[in-house]
């Protein structure tokens, strides 16, 4: 019953909508309809769908940039609070992470630079408080400002959002990656607290859910980075921690051909850490 719905495979990447996503357009439509404005309700739902189309393009930017560095994307999932491109791993080299993190916001900038001239050419107002003369003008006006908002919001240094990853990548140029992740995760925790307080004062549940998401995912990624660093260190200190399940290897092994430590679980390589 509660399964994701696959929408397609753009560039070979599975695009799916989580079941909870449908709560958002349903609530938006019901709110507009119950206020006695069915046309506005339909328009608001169209705006939501247009906004999430931009979110998909944003996430495809991340995925295709990661592909350029040999990193596979499992899928792109849409949730009520946004989209997530689930990469095999984040690149460990700072300049690669910086490129992948900036690729999503760069797509939003490209959309802005495409939509704004078209609106001006059509005689539409692009100012934040411009009054639209038609539903079409109102739609494109919203899309323009949705992308401006997505760019600004995603560039906040709230790890693991795009701006937080940019912060970590820049820090990792000067300090070890684990230390850079700790700083970025702590900054992200501060932003999560601010999101939660803003959600409480404005009675906005989406902001509170976003705060929870930023906090939990940021701390989880910090733990993962610490584990990745600790695994090879333990293996170097005590020798590979290998156990056998039949003929299936479990543990850390140094593979000279890769020039890396590889963690196996039941014979399957699940993590690679370069020496």
Short mmCIF file of C-alpha atoms in Angstrom, two decimals:
data_model
loop_
_atom_site.label_atom_id
_atom_site.label_comp_id
_atom_site.label_asym_id
_atom_site.label_seq_id
_atom_site.Cartn_x
_atom_site.Cartn_y
_atom_site.Cartn_z
CA UNK A 1 0.00 0.00 0.00
CA UNK A 2 2.65 2.54 1.08
CA UNK A 3 5.01 2.20 -1.86
CA UNK A 4 6.83 4.70 -4.04
CA UNK A 5 5.44 5.30 -7.52
CA UNK A 6 7.99 5.20 -10.32
CA UNK A 7 7.50 8.03 -12.82
CA UNK A 8 10.23 7.09 -15.26
CA UNK A 9 13.98 6.77 -15.75
CA UNK A 10 15.43 10.05 -17.11
CA UNK A 11 19.07 9.48 -18.14
CA UNK A 12 18.65 5.92 -16.82
CA UNK A 13 18.01 7.16 -13.25
CA UNK A 14 14.90 5.87 -11.51
CA UNK A 15 12.55 8.74 -10.58
CA UNK A 16 10.01 7.88 -7.90
CA UNK A 17 7.44 9.69 -5.78
CA UNK A 18 7.19 8.66 -2.13
CA UNK A 19 3.62 7.95 -1.01
CA UNK A 20 3.74 10.86 1.47
CA UNK A 21 4.29 13.34 -1.39
CA UNK A 22 0.63 13.19 -2.38
CA UNK A 23 -0.38 14.65 0.98
CA UNK A 24 0.97 18.05 -0.11
CA UNK A 25 -1.07 18.62 -3.31
CA UNK A 26 -4.13 17.09 -1.62
CA UNK A 27 -3.91 19.55 1.28
CA UNK A 28 -3.23 22.47 -1.09
CA UNK A 29 -6.21 21.60 -3.28
CA UNK A 30 -8.55 21.03 -0.33
CA UNK A 31 -7.50 24.33 1.25
CA UNK A 32 -8.24 26.31 -1.92
CA UNK A 33 -11.44 24.45 -2.69
CA UNK A 34 -12.87 24.90 0.80
CA UNK A 35 -12.23 28.65 0.66
CA UNK A 36 -14.60 28.78 -2.30
CA UNK A 37 -11.99 29.22 -5.05
CA UNK A 38 -11.74 26.01 -7.13
CA UNK A 39 -9.83 27.77 -9.92
CA UNK A 40 -7.21 28.96 -7.45
CA UNK A 41 -7.05 25.46 -5.97
CA UNK A 42 -6.25 23.98 -9.38
CA UNK A 43 -3.70 26.74 -10.04
CA UNK A 44 -1.98 26.12 -6.70
CA UNK A 45 -1.70 22.39 -7.44
CA UNK A 46 -0.27 23.20 -10.90
CA UNK A 47 2.26 25.44 -9.17
CA UNK A 48 3.22 22.64 -6.77
CA UNK A 49 3.74 20.24 -9.68
CA UNK A 50 5.76 22.86 -11.57
CA UNK A 51 7.91 23.50 -8.51
CA UNK A 52 8.65 19.78 -8.09
CA UNK A 53 9.54 19.55 -11.77
CA UNK A 54 12.24 22.12 -11.00
CA UNK A 55 13.25 20.04 -7.96
CA UNK A 56 13.66 16.98 -10.22
CA UNK A 57 15.86 18.97 -12.60
CA UNK A 58 17.88 20.18 -9.60
CA UNK A 59 18.45 16.61 -8.40
CA UNK A 60 19.31 15.45 -11.93
CA UNK A 61 22.01 18.12 -11.90
CA UNK A 62 23.56 16.47 -8.83
CA UNK A 63 23.18 12.98 -10.30
CA UNK A 64 24.73 13.79 -13.68
CA UNK A 65 27.62 15.68 -12.07
CA UNK A 66 28.26 12.66 -9.83
CA UNK A 67 28.12 10.36 -12.88
CA UNK A 68 30.95 12.41 -14.36
CA UNK A 69 33.10 11.25 -11.44
CA UNK A 70 32.04 7.62 -11.78
CA UNK A 71 29.43 7.72 -9.00
CA UNK A 72 26.13 5.94 -9.60
CA UNK A 73 22.74 7.29 -8.50
CA UNK A 74 20.36 4.70 -7.05
CA UNK A 75 17.29 6.85 -7.62
CA UNK A 76 15.69 10.25 -7.12
CA UNK A 77 12.87 10.29 -4.57
CA UNK A 78 10.35 13.11 -4.18
CA UNK A 79 8.97 13.90 -0.71
CA UNK A 80 6.67 16.68 0.50
CA UNK A 81 9.71 18.64 1.69
CA UNK A 82 11.71 18.23 -1.53
CA UNK A 83 13.74 15.72 -3.49
CA UNK A 84 16.70 13.50 -2.70
CA UNK A 85 19.16 12.01 -5.19
CA UNK A 86 20.49 8.87 -3.51
CA UNK A 87 24.08 8.58 -4.68
CA UNK A 88 26.23 5.48 -4.23
CA UNK A 89 28.58 7.71 -2.27
CA UNK A 90 29.67 11.31 -2.09
CA UNK A 91 33.03 12.02 -3.73
CA UNK A 92 35.81 12.26 -1.17
CA UNK A 93 37.97 14.72 -3.10
CA UNK A 94 36.94 18.27 -2.13
CA UNK A 95 36.83 19.68 -5.66
CA UNK A 96 34.61 16.79 -6.79
CA UNK A 97 32.20 17.24 -3.88
CA UNK A 98 32.13 20.97 -4.59
CA UNK A 99 31.20 20.32 -8.24
CA UNK A 100 28.46 17.82 -7.34
CA UNK A 101 27.03 20.08 -4.60
CA UNK A 102 26.94 23.14 -6.86
CA UNK A 103 25.45 21.30 -9.85
CA UNK A 104 21.91 21.32 -8.39
CA UNK A 105 21.75 25.06 -7.59
CA UNK A 106 23.38 25.73 -10.97
CA UNK A 107 20.33 24.15 -12.63
CA UNK A 108 18.06 26.57 -10.75
CA UNK A 109 20.20 29.48 -11.94
CA UNK A 110 19.91 28.17 -15.52
CA UNK A 111 16.11 28.03 -15.19
CA UNK A 112 16.05 31.60 -13.84
CA UNK A 113 18.20 32.82 -16.74
CA UNK A 114 15.86 31.05 -19.18
CA UNK A 115 12.50 32.12 -17.70
CA UNK A 116 13.25 35.75 -16.80
CA UNK A 117 14.15 36.91 -20.37
CA UNK A 118 11.14 35.06 -21.79
CA UNK A 119 8.86 36.83 -19.32
CA UNK A 120 10.37 40.23 -20.13
CA UNK A 121 10.06 39.52 -23.86
CA UNK A 122 6.39 38.63 -23.35
CA UNK A 123 5.76 41.84 -21.42
CA UNK A 124 5.31 40.09 -18.09
CA UNK A 125 6.41 41.65 -14.82
CA UNK A 126 9.14 39.81 -12.96
CA UNK A 127 9.21 41.83 -9.73
CA UNK A 128 8.30 40.00 -6.53
CA UNK A 129 5.15 42.12 -6.09
CA UNK A 130 4.18 42.25 -9.77
CA UNK A 131 0.47 41.76 -10.44
CA UNK A 132 -0.19 39.08 -13.05
CA UNK A 133 -2.72 39.75 -15.78
CA UNK A 134 -3.41 36.09 -16.58
CA UNK A 135 -3.05 32.59 -15.16
CA UNK A 136 -0.15 31.95 -17.54
CA UNK A 137 1.72 35.03 -16.36
CA UNK A 138 1.01 34.13 -12.73
CA UNK A 139 2.35 30.60 -13.27
CA UNK A 140 5.65 31.71 -14.82
CA UNK A 141 6.02 34.44 -12.22
CA UNK A 142 5.76 31.79 -9.51
CA UNK A 143 8.21 29.48 -11.30
CA UNK A 144 10.73 32.30 -11.53
CA UNK A 145 10.54 33.07 -7.83
CA UNK A 146 10.34 29.40 -6.86
CA UNK A 147 13.72 28.85 -8.51
CA UNK A 148 15.19 31.96 -6.89
CA UNK A 149 13.95 30.64 -3.54
CA UNK A 150 15.26 27.11 -4.21
CA UNK A 151 18.69 28.50 -5.08
CA UNK A 152 18.93 30.72 -2.01
CA UNK A 153 17.52 28.08 0.34
CA UNK A 154 19.73 25.26 -0.93
CA UNK A 155 22.84 27.42 -0.61
CA UNK A 156 22.31 27.94 3.12
CA UNK A 157 25.29 26.27 4.87
CA UNK A 158 23.02 23.74 6.60
CA UNK A 159 24.78 20.40 6.14
CA UNK A 160 23.85 18.06 4.48
CA UNK A 161 22.04 20.50 2.18
CA UNK A 162 23.94 21.77 -0.86
CA UNK A 163 25.34 24.81 0.91
CA UNK A 164 26.50 22.63 3.78
CA UNK A 165 28.30 20.32 1.36
CA UNK A 166 29.93 23.32 -0.28
CA UNK A 167 31.09 24.41 3.19
CA UNK A 168 32.52 20.95 3.91
CA UNK A 169 34.27 20.78 0.54
CA UNK A 170 35.92 24.16 1.11
CA UNK A 171 36.95 23.24 4.67
CA UNK A 172 38.32 19.89 3.44
CA UNK A 173 40.82 21.79 1.29
CA UNK A 174 42.53 22.88 4.52
CA UNK A 175 41.67 20.30 7.22
CA UNK A 176 41.00 16.52 7.28
CA UNK A 177 37.62 15.47 5.87
CA UNK A 178 36.36 14.19 9.22
CA UNK A 179 37.08 17.51 10.90
CA UNK A 180 35.48 19.39 7.99
CA UNK A 181 32.39 17.19 8.32
CA UNK A 182 32.20 17.84 12.08
CA UNK A 183 32.24 21.61 11.56
CA UNK A 184 29.70 21.46 8.72
CA UNK A 185 27.41 19.11 10.69
CA UNK A 186 27.51 21.40 13.73
CA UNK A 187 26.62 24.40 11.57
CA UNK A 188 23.80 22.31 10.10
CA UNK A 189 22.54 21.52 13.61
CA UNK A 190 22.34 25.25 14.36
CA UNK A 191 20.31 25.81 11.19
CA UNK A 192 18.07 22.85 12.06
CA UNK A 193 17.33 24.55 15.39
CA UNK A 194 16.53 27.81 13.61
CA UNK A 195 14.24 26.01 11.14
CA UNK A 196 12.41 24.35 14.04
CA UNK A 197 11.94 27.61 15.94
CA UNK A 198 10.74 29.36 12.78
CA UNK A 199 8.29 26.52 12.20
CA UNK A 200 6.98 26.78 15.75
CA UNK A 201 6.48 30.55 15.64
CA UNK A 202 4.87 30.49 12.18
CA UNK A 203 2.93 27.26 12.83
CA UNK A 204 4.59 25.77 9.73
CA UNK A 205 4.89 21.97 10.09
CA UNK A 206 6.96 21.65 6.89
CA UNK A 207 9.73 23.76 8.44
CA UNK A 208 9.68 21.60 11.57
CA UNK A 209 9.89 18.41 9.50
CA UNK A 210 12.74 19.95 7.50
CA UNK A 211 14.54 20.75 10.76
CA UNK A 212 14.22 17.13 11.85
CA UNK A 213 15.46 15.94 8.44
CA UNK A 214 18.50 18.25 8.41
CA UNK A 215 19.47 17.33 11.97
CA UNK A 216 19.11 13.54 11.62
CA UNK A 217 20.71 13.21 8.18
CA UNK A 218 23.57 15.54 9.12
CA UNK A 219 24.42 13.57 12.28
CA UNK A 220 24.02 10.26 10.42
CA UNK A 221 26.48 11.33 7.72
CA UNK A 222 28.94 12.53 10.37
CA UNK A 223 28.80 9.09 12.01
CA UNK A 224 29.30 7.43 8.62
CA UNK A 225 32.40 9.54 7.88
CA UNK A 226 33.82 8.75 11.32
CA UNK A 227 33.20 5.04 10.74
CA UNK A 228 34.91 5.17 7.36
CA UNK A 229 37.96 6.76 8.94
CA UNK A 230 37.97 4.40 11.91
CA UNK A 231 37.58 1.21 9.86
CA UNK A 232 40.87 1.35 7.95
CA UNK A 233 42.72 2.66 11.02
CA UNK A 234 41.53 -0.36 13.05
CA UNK A 235 42.49 -2.64 10.18
CA UNK A 236 45.99 -1.15 9.98
CA UNK A 237 46.45 -1.43 13.74
CA UNK A 238 45.09 -4.93 14.32
CA UNK A 239 45.19 -6.50 10.83
CA UNK A 240 42.15 -7.12 8.65
CA UNK A 241 39.10 -7.95 10.75
CA UNK A 242 37.93 -10.80 8.58
CA UNK A 243 35.38 -13.46 9.37
CA UNK A 244 33.96 -16.16 7.17
CA UNK A 245 30.32 -17.01 6.57
CA UNK A 246 30.78 -20.16 4.48
CA UNK A 247 32.97 -18.81 1.66
CA UNK A 248 31.69 -15.23 2.01
CA UNK A 249 34.18 -12.71 3.37
CA UNK A 250 33.16 -10.12 5.96
CA UNK A 251 35.62 -7.43 7.06
CA UNK A 252 38.25 -4.95 5.85
CA UNK A 253 40.82 -6.02 3.25
CA UNK A 254 43.58 -3.97 1.64
CA UNK A 255 43.53 -4.52 -2.13
CA UNK A 256 46.78 -3.37 -3.79
CA UNK A 257 45.20 -3.31 -7.27
CA UNK A 258 42.69 -0.74 -6.05
CA UNK A 259 45.18 0.96 -3.75
CA UNK A 260 42.40 1.07 -1.16
CA UNK A 261 40.87 -0.60 1.88
CA UNK A 262 37.68 -2.42 0.97
CA UNK A 263 35.02 -3.47 3.47
CA UNK A 264 33.19 -6.67 2.55
CA UNK A 265 29.93 -7.93 3.98
CA UNK A 266 29.12 -11.54 3.12
CA UNK A 267 31.39 -11.33 0.10
CA UNK A 268 29.97 -8.07 -1.21
CA UNK A 269 32.17 -4.91 -1.26
CA UNK A 270 30.15 -2.19 0.46
CA UNK A 271 32.72 0.53 1.13
CA UNK A 272 36.01 1.64 -0.43
CA UNK A 273 38.44 3.97 1.33
CA UNK A 274 41.53 5.15 -0.48
CA UNK A 275 44.78 5.03 1.46
#
